[in-house]
Amino acid sequence: MPIDPYILLLLGTVGLAALFPARGPAADVASGASTAAVALLFFLYGARLSTREALDGLRHWRLHVTVLACTFLVFPLLGLAARGLVPVILTHPLYQGLLFLTLVPSTVQSSIAFTSMARGNVPAAICAGSFSSLVGIVATPLLAASLLGGSGGGFSADSLLKIVLQLLVPFVAGQLLRRWIGGFVTRHKQVLALVDRGSILLVVYTAFSAGMVQGIWHQVSPVRLGALAVVEAVILAVMLLLTWYGGKALGFGRADRIAIQFAGSKKSLAAGLPMASVLFGAQAALAVLPLMLFHQMQLIVCAVIAKRRAREAAAEVTAPQPVATTRTVVGTGTRSG
């Protein structure tokens, strides 16, 4: 079972915030640094994302529309349906985090990795993940502002301004400068990946520090967290079944169905965490808990499924083919002479 090492770093950061939360002037410094980190993250997202490559994949538009519908339509509908679990099973803050989870775009790297492992359509997975990230830059904050109400910042002028300044402006700047900095970004991909992860750790530390200072952890109990895990497991199972058998019903081949299943059933921790810090502010700590839990859950389950799909593909290749036999037909005829 794959345990994402980055999850361990995130949990360590949460522990650090619990023991040594930023207070007073230190909290102001951490908040300013977190804001700058979010802007840097989305600038790098814009600089990395090749719009031309994404547009080249439009010829497979049915697959991409299917993945986008799963990510930004079916997932949110499941999140809204979970509203009936409040307050008996989920607390309202945990439900807000769960609903936000369903609005986050799909992953790119892990979707590609699992699609490749399962011998699916890797180019389709690359384009589907890119499209989801591109659409999510706009769709996720706007859906969250509309559906989450006051706890998510509401659809106010202030929340809209934050979205534009901290998310959209840096992303567009990265896209515009990609022509000149794209080569640098490609050559230093691993170094910039460390910058990404370090920035997200800073965002998590700031969010959980604010949560500790405000005492929001008294709202969460182990029983509630266990209930949240069960609810998320059900949502993940529904999406995995829907993407696989729905793809078959829509007439997609096996390789395409694999790409749809992995790109359409997963959520991006890297994109969701900084968005949550912008939309939820001081309440971001509880908002990102469901996303962190779902991230690890999807890695474990999808790794098992990918290995199973790979074994199925290998069995089809090595299966003995029927031997063609030649039948001799003996007939009678007449000879003229």
JSON list of N, CA and C in Angstrom, two decimals, residues 174-230:
[
{"chain": "A", "resi": 174, "resn": "GLY", "atom": "N", "xyz": [1.91, 33.72, -15.42]},
{"chain": "A", "resi": 174, "resn": "GLY", "atom": "CA", "xyz": [2.75, 32.57, -15.77]},
{"chain": "A", "resi": 174, "resn": "GLY", "atom": "C", "xyz": [2.53, 32.11, -17.18]},
{"chain": "A", "resi": 175, "resn": "GLN", "atom": "N", "xyz": [1.26, 32.10, -17.62]},
{"chain": "A", "resi": 175, "resn": "GLN", "atom": "CA", "xyz": [0.95, 31.72, -19.00]},
{"chain": "A", "resi": 175, "resn": "GLN", "atom": "C", "xyz": [1.55, 32.70, -20.00]},
{"chain": "A", "resi": 176, "resn": "LEU", "atom": "N", "xyz": [1.45, 33.99, -19.70]},
{"chain": "A", "resi": 176, "resn": "LEU", "atom": "CA", "xyz": [1.97, 35.00, -20.62]},
{"chain": "A", "resi": 176, "resn": "LEU", "atom": "C", "xyz": [3.49, 34.97, -20.71]},
{"chain": "A", "resi": 177, "resn": "LEU", "atom": "N", "xyz": [4.15, 34.64, -19.60]},
{"chain": "A", "resi": 177, "resn": "LEU", "atom": "CA", "xyz": [5.61, 34.62, -19.58]},
{"chain": "A", "resi": 177, "resn": "LEU", "atom": "C", "xyz": [6.19, 33.26, -19.94]},
{"chain": "A", "resi": 178, "resn": "ARG", "atom": "N", "xyz": [5.31, 32.27, -20.18]},
{"chain": "A", "resi": 178, "resn": "ARG", "atom": "CA", "xyz": [5.79, 30.93, -20.48]},
{"chain": "A", "resi": 178, "resn": "ARG", "atom": "C", "xyz": [6.73, 30.91, -21.69]},
{"chain": "A", "resi": 179, "resn": "ARG", "atom": "N", "xyz": [6.46, 31.78, -22.66]},
{"chain": "A", "resi": 179, "resn": "ARG", "atom": "CA", "xyz": [7.29, 31.81, -23.87]},
{"chain": "A", "resi": 179, "resn": "ARG", "atom": "C", "xyz": [8.75, 32.07, -23.55]},
{"chain": "A", "resi": 180, "resn": "TRP", "atom": "N", "xyz": [9.01, 32.86, -22.50]},
{"chain": "A", "resi": 180, "resn": "TRP", "atom": "CA", "xyz": [10.38, 33.22, -22.16]},
{"chain": "A", "resi": 180, "resn": "TRP", "atom": "C", "xyz": [10.95, 32.39, -21.01]},
{"chain": "A", "resi": 181, "resn": "ILE", "atom": "N", "xyz": [10.10, 31.92, -20.11]},
{"chain": "A", "resi": 181, "resn": "ILE", "atom": "CA", "xyz": [10.61, 31.19, -18.94]},
{"chain": "A", "resi": 181, "resn": "ILE", "atom": "C", "xyz": [10.29, 29.70, -18.99]},
{"chain": "A", "resi": 182, "resn": "GLY", "atom": "N", "xyz": [9.58, 29.26, -20.05]},
{"chain": "A", "resi": 182, "resn": "GLY", "atom": "CA", "xyz": [9.21, 27.85, -20.15]},
{"chain": "A", "resi": 182, "resn": "GLY", "atom": "C", "xyz": [10.41, 26.92, -20.14]},
{"chain": "A", "resi": 183, "resn": "GLY", "atom": "N", "xyz": [11.47, 27.31, -20.86]},
{"chain": "A", "resi": 183, "resn": "GLY", "atom": "CA", "xyz": [12.68, 26.48, -20.88]},
{"chain": "A", "resi": 183, "resn": "GLY", "atom": "C", "xyz": [13.32, 26.38, -19.51]},
{"chain": "A", "resi": 184, "resn": "PHE", "atom": "N", "xyz": [13.39, 27.49, -18.79]},
{"chain": "A", "resi": 184, "resn": "PHE", "atom": "CA", "xyz": [13.95, 27.48, -17.44]},
{"chain": "A", "resi": 184, "resn": "PHE", "atom": "C", "xyz": [13.13, 26.59, -16.51]},
{"chain": "A", "resi": 185, "resn": "VAL", "atom": "N", "xyz": [11.81, 26.69, -16.61]},
{"chain": "A", "resi": 185, "resn": "VAL", "atom": "CA", "xyz": [10.93, 25.87, -15.77]},
{"chain": "A", "resi": 185, "resn": "VAL", "atom": "C", "xyz": [11.14, 24.39, -16.06]},
{"chain": "A", "resi": 186, "resn": "THR", "atom": "N", "xyz": [11.28, 24.05, -17.33]},
{"chain": "A", "resi": 186, "resn": "THR", "atom": "CA", "xyz": [11.48, 22.65, -17.71]},
{"chain": "A", "resi": 186, "resn": "THR", "atom": "C", "xyz": [12.82, 22.13, -17.21]},
{"chain": "A", "resi": 187, "resn": "ARG", "atom": "N", "xyz": [13.88, 22.94, -17.36]},
{"chain": "A", "resi": 187, "resn": "ARG", "atom": "CA", "xyz": [15.21, 22.50, -16.94]},
{"chain": "A", "resi": 187, "resn": "ARG", "atom": "C", "xyz": [15.33, 22.35, -15.43]},
{"chain": "A", "resi": 188, "resn": "HIS", "atom": "N", "xyz": [14.58, 23.13, -14.68]},
{"chain": "A", "resi": 188, "resn": "HIS", "atom": "CA", "xyz": [14.68, 23.11, -13.21]},
{"chain": "A", "resi": 188, "resn": "HIS", "atom": "C", "xyz": [13.39, 22.54, -12.60]},
{"chain": "A", "resi": 189, "resn": "LYS", "atom": "N", "xyz": [12.83, 21.56, -13.25]},
{"chain": "A", "resi": 189, "resn": "LYS", "atom": "CA", "xyz": [11.55, 21.01, -12.82]},
{"chain": "A", "resi": 189, "resn": "LYS", "atom": "C", "xyz": [11.61, 20.47, -11.39]},
{"chain": "A", "resi": 190, "resn": "GLN", "atom": "N", "xyz": [12.66, 19.73, -11.06]},
{"chain": "A", "resi": 190, "resn": "GLN", "atom": "CA", "xyz": [12.75, 19.12, -9.73]},
{"chain": "A", "resi": 190, "resn": "GLN", "atom": "C", "xyz": [12.94, 20.17, -8.65]},
{"chain": "A", "resi": 191, "resn": "VAL", "atom": "N", "xyz": [13.75, 21.19, -8.93]},
{"chain": "A", "resi": 191, "resn": "VAL", "atom": "CA", "xyz": [13.96, 22.25, -7.93]},
{"chain": "A", "resi": 191, "resn": "VAL", "atom": "C", "xyz": [12.67, 23.01, -7.69]},
{"chain": "A", "resi": 192, "resn": "LEU", "atom": "N", "xyz": [11.94, 23.33, -8.76]},
{"chain": "A", "resi": 192, "resn": "LEU", "atom": "CA", "xyz": [10.69, 24.05, -8.61]},
{"chain": "A", "resi": 192, "resn": "LEU", "atom": "C", "xyz": [9.62, 23.19, -7.95]},
{"chain": "A", "resi": 193, "resn": "ALA", "atom": "N", "xyz": [9.72, 21.87, -8.11]},
{"chain": "A", "resi": 193, "resn": "ALA", "atom": "CA", "xyz": [8.79, 21.00, -7.40]},
{"chain": "A", "resi": 193, "resn": "ALA", "atom": "C", "xyz": [9.00, 21.11, -5.89]},
{"chain": "A", "resi": 194, "resn": "LEU", "atom": "N", "xyz": [10.24, 21.25, -5.46]},
{"chain": "A", "resi": 194, "resn": "LEU", "atom": "CA", "xyz": [10.52, 21.46, -4.04]},
{"chain": "A", "resi": 194, "resn": "LEU", "atom": "C", "xyz": [9.95, 22.80, -3.57]},
{"chain": "A", "resi": 195, "resn": "VAL", "atom": "N", "xyz": [10.03, 23.81, -4.43]},
{"chain": "A", "resi": 195, "resn": "VAL", "atom": "CA", "xyz": [9.44, 25.12, -4.09]},
{"chain": "A", "resi": 195, "resn": "VAL", "atom": "C", "xyz": [7.93, 24.97, -3.93]},
{"chain": "A", "resi": 196, "resn": "ASP", "atom": "N", "xyz": [7.30, 24.21, -4.84]},
{"chain": "A", "resi": 196, "resn": "ASP", "atom": "CA", "xyz": [5.86, 23.95, -4.74]},
{"chain": "A", "resi": 196, "resn": "ASP", "atom": "C", "xyz": [5.51, 23.35, -3.38]},
{"chain": "A", "resi": 197, "resn": "ARG", "atom": "N", "xyz": [6.20, 22.28, -3.06]},
{"chain": "A", "resi": 197, "resn": "ARG", "atom": "CA", "xyz": [5.86, 21.54, -1.84]},
{"chain": "A", "resi": 197, "resn": "ARG", "atom": "C", "xyz": [6.17, 22.35, -0.59]},
{"chain": "A", "resi": 198, "resn": "GLY", "atom": "N", "xyz": [7.27, 23.09, -0.63]},
{"chain": "A", "resi": 198, "resn": "GLY", "atom": "CA", "xyz": [7.59, 23.94, 0.51]},
{"chain": "A", "resi": 198, "resn": "GLY", "atom": "C", "xyz": [6.55, 25.03, 0.70]},
{"chain": "A", "resi": 199, "resn": "SER", "atom": "N", "xyz": [6.05, 25.59, -0.40]},
{"chain": "A", "resi": 199, "resn": "SER", "atom": "CA", "xyz": [5.02, 26.62, -0.31]},
{"chain": "A", "resi": 199, "resn": "SER", "atom": "C", "xyz": [3.74, 26.06, 0.29]},
{"chain": "A", "resi": 200, "resn": "ILE", "atom": "N", "xyz": [3.37, 24.85, -0.12]},
{"chain": "A", "resi": 200, "resn": "ILE", "atom": "CA", "xyz": [2.15, 24.24, 0.40]},
{"chain": "A", "resi": 200, "resn": "ILE", "atom": "C", "xyz": [2.29, 23.93, 1.90]},
{"chain": "A", "resi": 201, "resn": "LEU", "atom": "N", "xyz": [3.48, 23.50, 2.31]},
{"chain": "A", "resi": 201, "resn": "LEU", "atom": "CA", "xyz": [3.72, 23.26, 3.74]},
{"chain": "A", "resi": 201, "resn": "LEU", "atom": "C", "xyz": [3.55, 24.55, 4.53]},
{"chain": "A", "resi": 202, "resn": "LEU", "atom": "N", "xyz": [4.01, 25.66, 3.97]},
{"chain": "A", "resi": 202, "resn": "LEU", "atom": "CA", "xyz": [3.84, 26.95, 4.64]},
{"chain": "A", "resi": 202, "resn": "LEU", "atom": "C", "xyz": [2.36, 27.31, 4.74]},
{"chain": "A", "resi": 203, "resn": "VAL", "atom": "N", "xyz": [1.61, 27.06, 3.68]},
{"chain": "A", "resi": 203, "resn": "VAL", "atom": "CA", "xyz": [0.18, 27.33, 3.70]},
{"chain": "A", "resi": 203, "resn": "VAL", "atom": "C", "xyz": [-0.51, 26.49, 4.79]},
{"chain": "A", "resi": 204, "resn": "VAL", "atom": "N", "xyz": [-0.14, 25.22, 4.87]},
{"chain": "A", "resi": 204, "resn": "VAL", "atom": "CA", "xyz": [-0.73, 24.32, 5.88]},
{"chain": "A", "resi": 204, "resn": "VAL", "atom": "C", "xyz": [-0.38, 24.78, 7.29]},
{"chain": "A", "resi": 205, "resn": "TYR", "atom": "N", "xyz": [0.88, 25.16, 7.51]},
{"chain": "A", "resi": 205, "resn": "TYR", "atom": "CA", "xyz": [1.30, 25.62, 8.83]},
{"chain": "A", "resi": 205, "resn": "TYR", "atom": "C", "xyz": [0.51, 26.86, 9.25]},
{"chain": "A", "resi": 206, "resn": "THR", "atom": "N", "xyz": [0.35, 27.80, 8.34]},
{"chain": "A", "resi": 206, "resn": "THR", "atom": "CA", "xyz": [-0.38, 29.03, 8.65]},
{"chain": "A", "resi": 206, "resn": "THR", "atom": "C", "xyz": [-1.84, 28.73, 8.97]},
{"chain": "A", "resi": 207, "resn": "ALA", "atom": "N", "xyz": [-2.47, 27.86, 8.17]},
{"chain": "A", "resi": 207, "resn": "ALA", "atom": "CA", "xyz": [-3.88, 27.53, 8.38]},
{"chain": "A", "resi": 207, "resn": "ALA", "atom": "C", "xyz": [-4.09, 26.82, 9.71]},
{"chain": "A", "resi": 208, "resn": "PHE", "atom": "N", "xyz": [-3.25, 25.84, 10.00]},
{"chain": "A", "resi": 208, "resn": "PHE", "atom": "CA", "xyz": [-3.44, 25.09, 11.24]},
{"chain": "A", "resi": 208, "resn": "PHE", "atom": "C", "xyz": [-3.01, 25.88, 12.46]},
{"chain": "A", "resi": 209, "resn": "SER", "atom": "N", "xyz": [-2.08, 26.80, 12.32]},
{"chain": "A", "resi": 209, "resn": "SER", "atom": "CA", "xyz": [-1.74, 27.70, 13.42]},
{"chain": "A", "resi": 209, "resn": "SER", "atom": "C", "xyz": [-2.94, 28.56, 13.80]},
{"chain": "A", "resi": 210, "resn": "ALA", "atom": "N", "xyz": [-3.60, 29.12, 12.78]},
{"chain": "A", "resi": 210, "resn": "ALA", "atom": "CA", "xyz": [-4.80, 29.92, 13.03]},
{"chain": "A", "resi": 210, "resn": "ALA", "atom": "C", "xyz": [-5.88, 29.08, 13.70]},
{"chain": "A", "resi": 211, "resn": "GLY", "atom": "N", "xyz": [-6.00, 27.81, 13.27]},
{"chain": "A", "resi": 211, "resn": "GLY", "atom": "CA", "xyz": [-6.98, 26.93, 13.88]},
{"chain": "A", "resi": 211, "resn": "GLY", "atom": "C", "xyz": [-6.69, 26.65, 15.34]},
{"chain": "A", "resi": 212, "resn": "MET", "atom": "N", "xyz": [-5.42, 26.46, 15.66]},
{"chain": "A", "resi": 212, "resn": "MET", "atom": "CA", "xyz": [-5.03, 26.22, 17.05]},
{"chain": "A", "resi": 212, "resn": "MET", "atom": "C", "xyz": [-5.33, 27.44, 17.92]},
{"chain": "A", "resi": 213, "resn": "VAL", "atom": "N", "xyz": [-4.99, 28.62, 17.43]},
{"chain": "A", "resi": 213, "resn": "VAL", "atom": "CA", "xyz": [-5.21, 29.84, 18.21]},
{"chain": "A", "resi": 213, "resn": "VAL", "atom": "C", "xyz": [-6.70, 30.04, 18.47]},
{"chain": "A", "resi": 214, "resn": "GLN", "atom": "N", "xyz": [-7.55, 29.70, 17.48]},
{"chain": "A", "resi": 214, "resn": "GLN", "atom": "CA", "xyz": [-8.98, 29.90, 17.64]},
{"chain": "A", "resi": 214, "resn": "GLN", "atom": "C", "xyz": [-9.68, 28.73, 18.34]},
{"chain": "A", "resi": 215, "resn": "GLY", "atom": "N", "xyz": [-8.93, 27.64, 18.59]},
{"chain": "A", "resi": 215, "resn": "GLY", "atom": "CA", "xyz": [-9.51, 26.50, 19.29]},
{"chain": "A", "resi": 215, "resn": "GLY", "atom": "C", "xyz": [-10.51, 25.69, 18.50]},
{"chain": "A", "resi": 216, "resn": "ILE", "atom": "N", "xyz": [-10.37, 25.67, 17.17]},
{"chain": "A", "resi": 216, "resn": "ILE", "atom": "CA", "xyz": [-11.36, 24.97, 16.36]},
{"chain": "A", "resi": 216, "resn": "ILE", "atom": "C", "xyz": [-11.24, 23.44, 16.48]},
{"chain": "A", "resi": 217, "resn": "TRP", "atom": "N", "xyz": [-10.11, 22.96, 17.02]},
{"chain": "A", "resi": 217, "resn": "TRP", "atom": "CA", "xyz": [-9.93, 21.51, 17.11]},
{"chain": "A", "resi": 217, "resn": "TRP", "atom": "C", "xyz": [-10.86, 20.87, 18.12]},
{"chain": "A", "resi": 218, "resn": "HIS", "atom": "N", "xyz": [-11.47, 21.68, 18.99]},
{"chain": "A", "resi": 218, "resn": "HIS", "atom": "CA", "xyz": [-12.44, 21.14, 19.93]},
{"chain": "A", "resi": 218, "resn": "HIS", "atom": "C", "xyz": [-13.72, 20.70, 19.21]},
{"chain": "A", "resi": 219, "resn": "GLN", "atom": "N", "xyz": [-13.86, 21.10, 17.94]},
{"chain": "A", "resi": 219, "resn": "GLN", "atom": "CA", "xyz": [-15.04, 20.73, 17.17]},
{"chain": "A", "resi": 219, "resn": "GLN", "atom": "C", "xyz": [-14.92, 19.35, 16.54]},
{"chain": "A", "resi": 220, "resn": "VAL", "atom": "N", "xyz": [-13.74, 18.74, 16.61]},
{"chain": "A", "resi": 220, "resn": "VAL", "atom": "CA", "xyz": [-13.50, 17.47, 15.92]},
{"chain": "A", "resi": 220, "resn": "VAL", "atom": "C", "xyz": [-13.20, 16.38, 16.95]},
{"chain": "A", "resi": 221, "resn": "SER", "atom": "N", "xyz": [-13.84, 15.24, 16.79]},
{"chain": "A", "resi": 221, "resn": "SER", "atom": "CA", "xyz": [-13.58, 14.08, 17.65]},
{"chain": "A", "resi": 221, "resn": "SER", "atom": "C", "xyz": [-13.14, 12.91, 16.78]},
{"chain": "A", "resi": 222, "resn": "PRO", "atom": "N", "xyz": [-12.47, 11.91, 17.35]},
{"chain": "A", "resi": 222, "resn": "PRO", "atom": "CA", "xyz": [-12.07, 10.73, 16.56]},
{"chain": "A", "resi": 222, "resn": "PRO", "atom": "C", "xyz": [-13.25, 10.04, 15.90]},
{"chain": "A", "resi": 223, "resn": "VAL", "atom": "N", "xyz": [-14.40, 10.04, 16.58]},
{"chain": "A", "resi": 223, "resn": "VAL", "atom": "CA", "xyz": [-15.58, 9.39, 16.00]},
{"chain": "A", "resi": 223, "resn": "VAL", "atom": "C", "xyz": [-16.02, 10.13, 14.74]},
{"chain": "A", "resi": 224, "resn": "ARG", "atom": "N", "xyz": [-16.00, 11.45, 14.80]},
{"chain": "A", "resi": 224, "resn": "ARG", "atom": "CA", "xyz": [-16.38, 12.25, 13.62]},
{"chain": "A", "resi": 224, "resn": "ARG", "atom": "C", "xyz": [-15.40, 12.04, 12.48]},
{"chain": "A", "resi": 225, "resn": "LEU", "atom": "N", "xyz": [-14.11, 11.96, 12.79]},
{"chain": "A", "resi": 225, "resn": "LEU", "atom": "CA", "xyz": [-13.12, 11.73, 11.74]},
{"chain": "A", "resi": 225, "resn": "LEU", "atom": "C", "xyz": [-13.31, 10.35, 11.11]},
{"chain": "A", "resi": 226, "resn": "GLY", "atom": "N", "xyz": [-13.64, 9.36, 11.95]},
{"chain": "A", "resi": 226, "resn": "GLY", "atom": "CA", "xyz": [-13.91, 8.03, 11.41]},
{"chain": "A", "resi": 226, "resn": "GLY", "atom": "C", "xyz": [-15.13, 8.03, 10.50]},
{"chain": "A", "resi": 227, "resn": "ALA", "atom": "N", "xyz": [-16.16, 8.77, 10.90]},
{"chain": "A", "resi": 227, "resn": "ALA", "atom": "CA", "xyz": [-17.35, 8.88, 10.06]},
{"chain": "A", "resi": 227, "resn": "ALA", "atom": "C", "xyz": [-17.03, 9.58, 8.75]},
{"chain": "A", "resi": 228, "resn": "LEU", "atom": "N", "xyz": [-16.18, 10.60, 8.82]},
{"chain": "A", "resi": 228, "resn": "LEU", "atom": "CA", "xyz": [-15.76, 11.30, 7.60]},
{"chain": "A", "resi": 228, "resn": "LEU", "atom": "C", "xyz": [-15.04, 10.35, 6.66]},
{"chain": "A", "resi": 229, "resn": "ALA", "atom": "N", "xyz": [-14.16, 9.49, 7.20]},
{"chain": "A", "resi": 229, "resn": "ALA", "atom": "CA", "xyz": [-13.43, 8.53, 6.37]},
{"chain": "A", "resi": 229, "resn": "ALA", "atom": "C", "xyz": [-14.39, 7.57, 5.67]},
{"chain": "A", "resi": 230, "resn": "VAL", "atom": "N", "xyz": [-15.42, 7.12, 6.37]},
{"chain": "A", "resi": 230, "resn": "VAL", "atom": "CA", "xyz": [-16.40, 6.21, 5.77]},
{"chain": "A", "resi": 230, "resn": "VAL", "atom": "C", "xyz": [-17.15, 6.90, 4.64]}
]
